[in-house]
Coordinates of C-alpha atoms in Angstrom, one line a residue:
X1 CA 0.0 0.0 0.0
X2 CA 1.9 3.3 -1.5
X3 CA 1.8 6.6 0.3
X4 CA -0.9 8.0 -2.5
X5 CA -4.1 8.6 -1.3
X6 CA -6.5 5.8 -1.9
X7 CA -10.0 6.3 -3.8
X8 CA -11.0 3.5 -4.8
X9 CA -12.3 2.1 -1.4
X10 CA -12.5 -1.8 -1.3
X11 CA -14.1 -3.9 1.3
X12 CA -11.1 -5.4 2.2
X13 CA -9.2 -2.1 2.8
X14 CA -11.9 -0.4 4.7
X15 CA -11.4 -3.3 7.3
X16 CA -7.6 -3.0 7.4
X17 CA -6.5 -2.9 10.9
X18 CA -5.1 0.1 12.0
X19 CA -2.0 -1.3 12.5
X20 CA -1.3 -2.3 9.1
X21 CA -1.5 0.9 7.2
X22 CA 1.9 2.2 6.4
X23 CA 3.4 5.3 8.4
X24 CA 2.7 8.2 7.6
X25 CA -0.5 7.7 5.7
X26 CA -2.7 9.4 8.8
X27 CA -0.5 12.3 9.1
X28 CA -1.0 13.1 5.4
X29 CA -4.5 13.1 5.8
X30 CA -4.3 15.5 8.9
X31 CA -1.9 18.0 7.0
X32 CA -4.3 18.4 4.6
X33 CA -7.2 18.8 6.7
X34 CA -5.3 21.5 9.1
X35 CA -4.3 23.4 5.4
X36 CA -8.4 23.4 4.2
X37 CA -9.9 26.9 3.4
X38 CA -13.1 24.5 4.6
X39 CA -11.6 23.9 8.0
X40 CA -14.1 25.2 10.5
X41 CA -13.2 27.3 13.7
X42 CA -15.3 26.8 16.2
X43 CA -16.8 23.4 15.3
X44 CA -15.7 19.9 16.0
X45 CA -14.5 18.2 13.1
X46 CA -12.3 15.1 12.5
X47 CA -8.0 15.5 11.9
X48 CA -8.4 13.8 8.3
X49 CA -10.3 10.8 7.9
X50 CA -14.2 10.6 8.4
X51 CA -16.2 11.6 11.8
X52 CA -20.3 10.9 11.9
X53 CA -22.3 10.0 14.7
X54 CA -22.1 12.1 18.0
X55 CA -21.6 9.6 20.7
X56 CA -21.6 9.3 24.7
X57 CA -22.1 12.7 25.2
X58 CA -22.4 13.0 28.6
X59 CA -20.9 14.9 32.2
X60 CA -18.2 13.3 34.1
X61 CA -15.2 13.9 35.8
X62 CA -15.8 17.6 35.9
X63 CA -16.3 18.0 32.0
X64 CA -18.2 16.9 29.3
X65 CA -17.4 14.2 27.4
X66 CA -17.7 14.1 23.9
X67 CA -17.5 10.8 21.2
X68 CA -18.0 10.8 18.2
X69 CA -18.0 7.7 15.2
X70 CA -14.2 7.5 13.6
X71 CA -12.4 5.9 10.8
X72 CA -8.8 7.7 10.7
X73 CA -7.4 6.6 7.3
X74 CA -10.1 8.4 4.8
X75 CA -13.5 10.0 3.8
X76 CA -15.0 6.7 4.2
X77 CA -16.9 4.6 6.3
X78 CA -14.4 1.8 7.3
X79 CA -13.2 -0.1 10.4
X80 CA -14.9 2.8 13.0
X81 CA -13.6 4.1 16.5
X82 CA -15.0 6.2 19.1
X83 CA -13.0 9.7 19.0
X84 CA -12.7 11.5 22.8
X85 CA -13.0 15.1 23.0
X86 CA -13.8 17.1 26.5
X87 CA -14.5 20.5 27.1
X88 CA -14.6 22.6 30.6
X89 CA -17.9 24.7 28.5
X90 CA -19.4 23.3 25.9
X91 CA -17.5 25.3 23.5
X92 CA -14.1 24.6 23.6
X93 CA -13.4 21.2 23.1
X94 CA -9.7 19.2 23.8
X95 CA -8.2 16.3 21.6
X96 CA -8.1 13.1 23.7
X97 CA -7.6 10.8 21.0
X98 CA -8.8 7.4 19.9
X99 CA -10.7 5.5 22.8
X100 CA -13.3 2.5 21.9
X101 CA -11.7 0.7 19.1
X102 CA -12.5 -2.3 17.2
X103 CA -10.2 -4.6 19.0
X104 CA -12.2 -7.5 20.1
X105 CA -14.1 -10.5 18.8
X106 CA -17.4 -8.8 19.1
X107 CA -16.3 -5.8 17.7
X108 CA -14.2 -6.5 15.1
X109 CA -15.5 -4.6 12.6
X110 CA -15.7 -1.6 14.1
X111 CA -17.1 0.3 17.6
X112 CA -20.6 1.4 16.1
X113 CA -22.5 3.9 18.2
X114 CA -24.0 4.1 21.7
X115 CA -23.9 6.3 24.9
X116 CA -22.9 7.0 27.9
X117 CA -23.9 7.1 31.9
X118 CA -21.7 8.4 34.5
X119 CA -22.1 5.3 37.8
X120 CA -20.3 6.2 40.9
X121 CA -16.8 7.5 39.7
X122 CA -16.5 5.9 36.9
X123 CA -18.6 6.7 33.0
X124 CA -20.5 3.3 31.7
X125 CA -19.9 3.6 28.0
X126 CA -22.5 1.4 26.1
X127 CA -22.1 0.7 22.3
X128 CA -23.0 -1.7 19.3
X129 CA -20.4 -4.1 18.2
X130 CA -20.3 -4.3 14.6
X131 CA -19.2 -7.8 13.4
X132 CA -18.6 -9.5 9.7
X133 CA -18.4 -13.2 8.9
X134 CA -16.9 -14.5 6.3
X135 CA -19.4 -13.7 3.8
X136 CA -19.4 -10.2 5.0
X137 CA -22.7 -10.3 6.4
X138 CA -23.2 -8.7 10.1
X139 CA -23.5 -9.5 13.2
X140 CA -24.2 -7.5 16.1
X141 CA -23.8 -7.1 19.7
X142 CA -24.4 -4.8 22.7
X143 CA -21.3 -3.9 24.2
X144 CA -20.1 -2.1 27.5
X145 CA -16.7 -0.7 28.9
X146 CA -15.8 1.6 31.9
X147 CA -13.8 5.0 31.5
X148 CA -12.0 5.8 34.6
X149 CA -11.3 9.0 36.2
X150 CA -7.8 8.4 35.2
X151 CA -8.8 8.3 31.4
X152 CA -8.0 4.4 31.2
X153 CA -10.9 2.3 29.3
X154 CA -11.7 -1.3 30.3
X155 CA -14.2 -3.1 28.0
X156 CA -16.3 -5.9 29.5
X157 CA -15.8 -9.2 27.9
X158 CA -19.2 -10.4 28.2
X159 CA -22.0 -9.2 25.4
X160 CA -24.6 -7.5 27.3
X161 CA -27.4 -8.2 24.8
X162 CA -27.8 -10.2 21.8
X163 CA -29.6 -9.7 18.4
X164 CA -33.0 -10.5 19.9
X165 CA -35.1 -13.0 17.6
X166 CA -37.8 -11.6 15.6
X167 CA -34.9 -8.7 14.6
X168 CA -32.2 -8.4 12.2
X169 CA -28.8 -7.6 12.8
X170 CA -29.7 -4.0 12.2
X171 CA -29.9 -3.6 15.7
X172 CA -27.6 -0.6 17.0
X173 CA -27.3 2.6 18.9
X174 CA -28.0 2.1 22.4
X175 CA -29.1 5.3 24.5
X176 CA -28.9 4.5 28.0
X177 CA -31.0 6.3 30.8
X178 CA -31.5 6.0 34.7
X179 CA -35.4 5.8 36.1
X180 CA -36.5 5.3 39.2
X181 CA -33.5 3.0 40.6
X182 CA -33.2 1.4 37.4
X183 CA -31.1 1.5 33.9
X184 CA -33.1 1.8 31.1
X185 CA -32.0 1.9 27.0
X186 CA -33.8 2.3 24.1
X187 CA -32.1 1.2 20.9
X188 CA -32.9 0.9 17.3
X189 CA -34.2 -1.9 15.2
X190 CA -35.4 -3.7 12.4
X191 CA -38.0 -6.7 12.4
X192 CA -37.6 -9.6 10.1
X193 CA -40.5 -8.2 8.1
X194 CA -37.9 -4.7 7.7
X195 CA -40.0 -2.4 9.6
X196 CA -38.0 0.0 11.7
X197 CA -38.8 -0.3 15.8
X198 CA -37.4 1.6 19.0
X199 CA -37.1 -1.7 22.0
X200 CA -36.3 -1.0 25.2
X201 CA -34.5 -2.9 27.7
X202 CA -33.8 -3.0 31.6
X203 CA -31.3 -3.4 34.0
X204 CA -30.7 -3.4 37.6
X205 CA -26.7 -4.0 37.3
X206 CA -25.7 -2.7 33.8
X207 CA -24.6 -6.8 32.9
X208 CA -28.0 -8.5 32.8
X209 CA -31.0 -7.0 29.9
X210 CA -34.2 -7.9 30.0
X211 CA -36.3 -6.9 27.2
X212 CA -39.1 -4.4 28.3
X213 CA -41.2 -4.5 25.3
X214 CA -41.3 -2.7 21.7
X215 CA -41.8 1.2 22.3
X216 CA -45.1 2.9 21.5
X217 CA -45.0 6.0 19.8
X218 CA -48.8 5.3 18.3
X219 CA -47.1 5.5 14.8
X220 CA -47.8 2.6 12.3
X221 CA -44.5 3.7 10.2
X222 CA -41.5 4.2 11.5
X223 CA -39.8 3.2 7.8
X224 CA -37.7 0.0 7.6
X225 CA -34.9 0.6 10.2
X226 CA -34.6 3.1 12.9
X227 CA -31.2 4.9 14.1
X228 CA -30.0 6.5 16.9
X229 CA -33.0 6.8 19.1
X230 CA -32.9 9.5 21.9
X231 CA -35.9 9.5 24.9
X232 CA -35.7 12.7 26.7
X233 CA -37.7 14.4 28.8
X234 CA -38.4 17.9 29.0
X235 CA -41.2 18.8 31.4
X236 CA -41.9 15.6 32.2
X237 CA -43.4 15.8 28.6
X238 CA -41.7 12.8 26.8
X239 CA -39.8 13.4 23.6
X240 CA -38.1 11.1 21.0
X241 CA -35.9 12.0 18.8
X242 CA -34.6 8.9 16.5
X243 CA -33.7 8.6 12.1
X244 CA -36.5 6.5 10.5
X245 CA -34.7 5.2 7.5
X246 CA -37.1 4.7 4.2
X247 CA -40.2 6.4 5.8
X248 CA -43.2 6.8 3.6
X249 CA -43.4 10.8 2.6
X250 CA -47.0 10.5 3.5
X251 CA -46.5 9.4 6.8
X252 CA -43.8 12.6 6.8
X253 CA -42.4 15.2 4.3
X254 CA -39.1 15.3 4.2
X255 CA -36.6 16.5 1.3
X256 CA -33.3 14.6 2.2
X257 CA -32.1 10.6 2.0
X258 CA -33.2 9.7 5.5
X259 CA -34.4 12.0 8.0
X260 CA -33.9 13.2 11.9
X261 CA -37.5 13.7 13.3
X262 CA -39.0 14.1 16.8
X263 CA -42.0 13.2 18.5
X264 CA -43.8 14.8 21.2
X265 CA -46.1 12.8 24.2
X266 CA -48.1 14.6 26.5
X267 CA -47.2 12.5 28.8
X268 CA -45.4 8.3 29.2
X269 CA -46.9 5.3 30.2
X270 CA -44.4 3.2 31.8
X271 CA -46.3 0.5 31.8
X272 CA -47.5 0.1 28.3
X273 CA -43.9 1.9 27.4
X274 CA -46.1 4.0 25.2
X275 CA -46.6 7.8 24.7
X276 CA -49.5 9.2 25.7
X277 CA -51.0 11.6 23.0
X278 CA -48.1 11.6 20.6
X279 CA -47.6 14.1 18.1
X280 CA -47.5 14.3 14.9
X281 CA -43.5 13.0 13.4
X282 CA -41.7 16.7 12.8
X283 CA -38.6 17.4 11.5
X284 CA -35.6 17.9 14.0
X285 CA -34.2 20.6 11.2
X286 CA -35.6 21.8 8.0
X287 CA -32.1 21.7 6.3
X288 CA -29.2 19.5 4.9
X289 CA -27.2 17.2 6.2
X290 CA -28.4 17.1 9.9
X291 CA -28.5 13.6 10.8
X292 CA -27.9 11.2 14.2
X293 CA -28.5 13.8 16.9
X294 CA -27.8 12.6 20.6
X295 CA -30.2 14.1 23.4
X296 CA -28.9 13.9 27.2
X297 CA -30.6 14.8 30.5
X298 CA -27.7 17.4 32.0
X299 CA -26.9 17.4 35.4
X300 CA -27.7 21.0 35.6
X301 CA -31.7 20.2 34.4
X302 CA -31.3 21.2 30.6
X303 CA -31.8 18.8 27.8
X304 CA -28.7 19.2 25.0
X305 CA -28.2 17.9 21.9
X306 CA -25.4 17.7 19.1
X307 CA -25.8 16.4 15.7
X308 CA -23.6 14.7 13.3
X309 CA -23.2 17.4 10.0
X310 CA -23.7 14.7 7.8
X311 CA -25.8 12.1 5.9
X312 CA -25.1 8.2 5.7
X313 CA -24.9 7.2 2.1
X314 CA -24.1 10.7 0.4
X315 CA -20.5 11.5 -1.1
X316 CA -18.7 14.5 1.0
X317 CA -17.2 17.9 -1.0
X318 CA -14.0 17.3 1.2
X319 CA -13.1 14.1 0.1
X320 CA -11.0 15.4 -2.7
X321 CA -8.8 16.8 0.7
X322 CA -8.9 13.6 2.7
X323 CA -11.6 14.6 5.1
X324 CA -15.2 14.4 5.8
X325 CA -18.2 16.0 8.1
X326 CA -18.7 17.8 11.4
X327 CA -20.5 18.1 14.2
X328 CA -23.1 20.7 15.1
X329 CA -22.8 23.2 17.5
X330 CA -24.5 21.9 21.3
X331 CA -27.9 23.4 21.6
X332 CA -30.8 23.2 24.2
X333 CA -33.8 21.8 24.0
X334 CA -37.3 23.0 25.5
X335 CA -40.8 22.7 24.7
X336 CA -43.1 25.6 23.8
X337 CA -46.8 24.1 23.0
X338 CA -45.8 20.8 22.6
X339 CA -43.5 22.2 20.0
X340 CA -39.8 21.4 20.3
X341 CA -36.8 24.7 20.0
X342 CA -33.5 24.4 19.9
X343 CA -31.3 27.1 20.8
X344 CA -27.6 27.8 20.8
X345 CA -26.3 27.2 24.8
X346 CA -25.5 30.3 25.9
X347 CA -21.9 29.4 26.9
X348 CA -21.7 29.7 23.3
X349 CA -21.2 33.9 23.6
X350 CA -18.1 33.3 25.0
X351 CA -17.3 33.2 21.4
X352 CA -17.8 36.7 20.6
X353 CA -15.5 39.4 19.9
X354 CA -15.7 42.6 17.9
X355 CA -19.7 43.5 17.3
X356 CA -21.4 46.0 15.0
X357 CA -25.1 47.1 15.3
X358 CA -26.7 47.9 11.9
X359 CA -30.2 49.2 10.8
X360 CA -31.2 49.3 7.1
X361 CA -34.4 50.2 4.7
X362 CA -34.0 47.3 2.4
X363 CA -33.8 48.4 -1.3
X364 CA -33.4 46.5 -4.7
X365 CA -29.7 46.6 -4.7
X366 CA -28.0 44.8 -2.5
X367 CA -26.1 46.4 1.0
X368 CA -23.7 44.9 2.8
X369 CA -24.2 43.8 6.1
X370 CA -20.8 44.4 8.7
X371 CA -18.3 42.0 8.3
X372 CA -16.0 41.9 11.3
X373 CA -14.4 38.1 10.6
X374 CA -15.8 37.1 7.2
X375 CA -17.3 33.5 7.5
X376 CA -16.3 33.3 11.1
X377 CA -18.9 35.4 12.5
X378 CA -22.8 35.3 14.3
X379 CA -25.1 37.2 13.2
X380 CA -28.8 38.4 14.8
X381 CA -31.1 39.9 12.2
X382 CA -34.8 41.3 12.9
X383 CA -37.1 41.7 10.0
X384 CA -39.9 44.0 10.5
X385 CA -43.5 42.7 9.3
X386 CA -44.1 42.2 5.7
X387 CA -40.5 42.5 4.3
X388 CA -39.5 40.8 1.6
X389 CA -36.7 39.4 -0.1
X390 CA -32.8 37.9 0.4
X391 CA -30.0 37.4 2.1
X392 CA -26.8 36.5 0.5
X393 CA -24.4 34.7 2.9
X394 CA -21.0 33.4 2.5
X395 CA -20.9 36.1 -0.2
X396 CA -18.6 37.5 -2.9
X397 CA -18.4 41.0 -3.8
X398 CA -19.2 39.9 -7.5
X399 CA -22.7 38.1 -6.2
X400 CA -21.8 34.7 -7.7
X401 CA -22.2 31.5 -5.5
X402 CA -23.8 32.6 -2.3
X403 CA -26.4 30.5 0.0
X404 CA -29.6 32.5 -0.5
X405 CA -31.8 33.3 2.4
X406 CA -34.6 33.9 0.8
X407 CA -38.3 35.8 2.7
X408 CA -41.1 36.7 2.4
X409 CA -42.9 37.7 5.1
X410 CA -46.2 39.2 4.4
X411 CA -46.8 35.2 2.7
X412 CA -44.9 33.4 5.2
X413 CA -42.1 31.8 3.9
X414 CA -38.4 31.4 4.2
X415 CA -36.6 29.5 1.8
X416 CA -33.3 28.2 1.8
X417 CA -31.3 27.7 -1.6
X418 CA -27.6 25.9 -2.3
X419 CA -28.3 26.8 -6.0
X420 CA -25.0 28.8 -6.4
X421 CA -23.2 27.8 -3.3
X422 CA -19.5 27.2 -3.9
X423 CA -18.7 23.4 -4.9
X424 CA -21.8 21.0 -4.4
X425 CA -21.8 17.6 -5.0
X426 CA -24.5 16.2 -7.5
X427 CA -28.0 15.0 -5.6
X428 CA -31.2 13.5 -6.3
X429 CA -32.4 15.1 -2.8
X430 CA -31.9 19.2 -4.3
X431 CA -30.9 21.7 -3.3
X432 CA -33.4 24.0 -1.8
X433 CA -35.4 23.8 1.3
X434 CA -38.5 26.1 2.4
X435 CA -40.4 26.7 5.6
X436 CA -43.7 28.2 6.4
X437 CA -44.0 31.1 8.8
X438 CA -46.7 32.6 10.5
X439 CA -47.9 34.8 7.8
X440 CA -47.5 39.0 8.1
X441 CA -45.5 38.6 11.6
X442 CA -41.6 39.9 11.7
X443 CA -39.1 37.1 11.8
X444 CA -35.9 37.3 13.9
X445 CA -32.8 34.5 13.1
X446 CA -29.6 33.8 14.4
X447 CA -27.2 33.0 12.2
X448 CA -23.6 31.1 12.9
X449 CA -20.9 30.7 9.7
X450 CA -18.0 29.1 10.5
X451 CA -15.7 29.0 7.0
X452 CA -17.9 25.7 5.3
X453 CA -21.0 25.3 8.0
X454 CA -24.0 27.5 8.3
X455 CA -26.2 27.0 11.0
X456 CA -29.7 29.2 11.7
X457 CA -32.5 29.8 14.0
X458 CA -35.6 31.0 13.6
X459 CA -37.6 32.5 15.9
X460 CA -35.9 32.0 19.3
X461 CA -35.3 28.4 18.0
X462 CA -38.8 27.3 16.8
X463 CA -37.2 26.3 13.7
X464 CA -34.0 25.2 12.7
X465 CA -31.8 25.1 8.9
X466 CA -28.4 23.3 9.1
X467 CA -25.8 23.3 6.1
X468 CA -22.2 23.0 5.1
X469 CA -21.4 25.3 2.6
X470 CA -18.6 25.3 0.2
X471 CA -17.2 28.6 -0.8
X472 CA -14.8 28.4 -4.1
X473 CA -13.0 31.3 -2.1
X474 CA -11.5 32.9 0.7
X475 CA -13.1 36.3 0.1
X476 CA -16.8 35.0 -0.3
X477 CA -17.2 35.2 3.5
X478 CA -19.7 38.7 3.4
X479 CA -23.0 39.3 3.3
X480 CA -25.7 41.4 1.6
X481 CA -29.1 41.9 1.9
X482 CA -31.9 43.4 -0.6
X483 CA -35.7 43.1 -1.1
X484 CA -38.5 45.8 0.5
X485 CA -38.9 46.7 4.4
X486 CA -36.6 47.1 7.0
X487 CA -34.0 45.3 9.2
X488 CA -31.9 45.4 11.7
X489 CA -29.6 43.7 14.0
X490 CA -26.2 42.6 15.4
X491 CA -22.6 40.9 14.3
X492 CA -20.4 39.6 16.3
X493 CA -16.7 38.3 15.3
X494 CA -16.2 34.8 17.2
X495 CA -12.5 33.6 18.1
X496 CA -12.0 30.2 17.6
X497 CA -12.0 27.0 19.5
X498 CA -9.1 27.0 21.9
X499 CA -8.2 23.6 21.6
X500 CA -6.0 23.4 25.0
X501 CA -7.7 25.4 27.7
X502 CA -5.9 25.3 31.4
X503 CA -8.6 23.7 34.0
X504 CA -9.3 26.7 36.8
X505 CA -10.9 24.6 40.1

């Protein structure tokens, strides 16, 4: 195997152990990442290679802990890892390196995803073992291991639960919980017939599962496989947010390959396992590429969640450098009539820097809006009632290949469009997205850019639109606004991530 980067990705070498690819060959990959015009300031993404799923996110050891799905040696998904990062805030997160990896006989073929619980002074990590026989056909297995204070991890030998009959092996993604004395998981699956399922299981001693029953979400479709289920609850109000693979568009409209939705109970039936009420499916964000978010109870009462900026099964722009995806930035959850927000956490403003208010009339030429840090920047923008038109982000001076923002207010839509933005990869899925709005009502957004990601809020968080964005330069980082009515708002520069941050007790 030469030093050349490889691109035609076989079975056999996405399985190569780590061990056996030649020196060097990972550095290569991280030089080229760390030299991107696409390399992203403020969120987490992988040192070369590919990063997806957010994993074990959880609070332990005075920090939070951070995974996320790994495969160091491309753009690919191949032999996976859990990647450590921790962070004293939420913002700024530190390297810890490689720390579940596919080095047993049940998890051969890579550390899929799972979560995490801290138990007395240790964090119980919980995963899927991903297994291939000969064949190449799967196998899977529910796997646990202990992180110590120390940083040390000790897998436990013994499978904790097996592919359960009635399933296929498309049975992954554990979340585990604590009720009432007891450790609960819910975790994603497939029946033999291919419809997708949420199980849950319980535990008094984290070794021995019993199967609780199928979850209830008083839905007949949940598509053919379910991923990454999360059961939070905010309010005591039951929420779930999971990725129903192949759902039927009339069960739920949704625009990309497989979606990230959320349902709502008024209430959970531990007996039945069932919510009570449930809502209709929604949409976790009306954008691209927002996929696999993992929901946690915080210690301190809030409900976060991080996504993975990606989509299984679609090609990545950044390939062509050696790299691939990111995660989102960590946001809270609530619920406002039934309805779930997501808002930035507020350690977040810890970010900002420089800021510039600005207050225009909106005309048909375009005007700039303040650039302080082009495409490293937030940006708060209030649009009175009944204005009309777009805002150009991650701009050139010479209007070619911006994301369009496009409103109109006095109708009641917002409309997102990748039309001209930078280098896009060819889809079925398109490449514009639009949201209703409350119709004749202002609309106020948050906007965070960060050099290839674009992530916005609308309406305190009512909404969300999630995209990576590739700009073909360094100078399309401004942005401009045109149309009819008036806006206002606020810029702020944000620093980066500082990647080694001095613990104060």
């Amino acid at each position: 195997m030469g030093m050349e980067w490889i691109t035609d990705w076989t079975r056999e070498l996405r399985y190569t152990p780590y061990a056996d690819w030649p020196e060097g060959y990972q550095e290569s990959l991280r030089k080229s990442q760390a030299a991107s015009d696409w390399r992203a300031a403020y969120h987490i993404q992988p040192a070369g290679g590919l990063l997806n799923d957010p994993n074990g996110f959880s609070y332990f050891n005075g920090q939070w802990q951070l995974f996320y799905q790994y495969y160091p040696y491309g753009p690919v998904h191949g032999l996976k890892s859990w990647y450590q990062m921790t962070s004293d805030n939420l913002v700024d997160w530190q390297d810890q390196g490689l720390a579940l990896q596919p080095d047993t006989p049940y998890d051969s073929h890579g550390v899929y995803s799972g979560s995490a619980l801290p138990v007395g002074d240790k964090l119980f990590l919980m995963y899927t073992g991903n297994v291939r026989d000969v064949d190449g056909d799967r196998e899977t297995y529910q796997m646990g291991a202990w992180l110590a204070q120390d940083g040390q991890i000790e897998k436990i030998d013994q499978v904790l639960i097996h592919q359960p009959q009635g399933y296929t092996a498309d049975f992954r993604d554990p979340q585990i919980f604590r009720r009432a004395g007891q450790y609960w998981i819910c975790i994603g699956a497939q029946t033999v017939n291919r419809e997708g399922r949420v199980l849950m299981y319980k535990s008094d001693d984290l070794l021995n599962w019993e199967m609780a029953g199928e979850l209830d979400l008083g839905q007949a479709d949940l598509g053919y496989m379910v991923e990454c289920p999360n059961l939070v609850f905010i309010d005591d109000q039951p929420v779930l947010i999971f990725c129903p693979q192949g759902l039927d568009q009339e069960t739920a409209a949704y625009a990309n390959i497989y979606p990230n939705m959320y349902i709502v109970g008024r209430a959970f039936d531990w007996d039945k396992l069932a919510f009570v009420d449930p809502s209709p499916m929604q949409l976790v964000d009306q954008g691209f590429d927002l996929y696999a978010s993992q929901a946690i109870q915080a210690p301190d009462g809030r409900v976060l969640a991080v996504s993975w900026l990606g989509l299984p099964d679609m090609p990545a722009v950044t390939a062509e450098e050696g790299w691939a995806h990111s995660l989102s930035l960590v946001k809270e959850l609530t619920l406002v009539d039934g309805r779930l927000y997501q808002r930035p956490v507020d350690e977040l403003h810890v970010l900002r820097q420089d800021s510039s208010d600005f207050s225009l009339d909106l005309a048909e030429g375009r005007q700039s809006l303040p650039s302080l840090c082009a495409g490293q920047e937030e940006i708060q923008i209030h649009l009175a009632p009944g204005s009309k038109g777009r805002l150009e982000l991650f701009a050139a001076a010479d209007a070619e290949g911006a994301v369009v923002l496009a409103f109109d207010l006095e109708a009641g839509q917002l409309t997102l469009e990748q039309t001209a933005a930078g280098v896009r990869m060819a889809s079925d899925y398109g490449y514009q997205r639009a949201l209703d709005l409350p119709a004749g009502q202002a609309l106020n957004l948050t906007l965070y850019l960060d050099h290839s990601l674009l992530e916005i809020f609308v309406n305190g968080g009512e909404e969300t639109l999630t995209t990576p964005v590739y700009p073909r330069s360094k100078e399309a980082g401004q942005t401009y606004i045109q149309g009819s009515g008036q806006v206002s708002g606020q810029v702020w520069a944000l620093r980066a991530m500082e990647e080694s941050v001095t613990k104060v007790d």
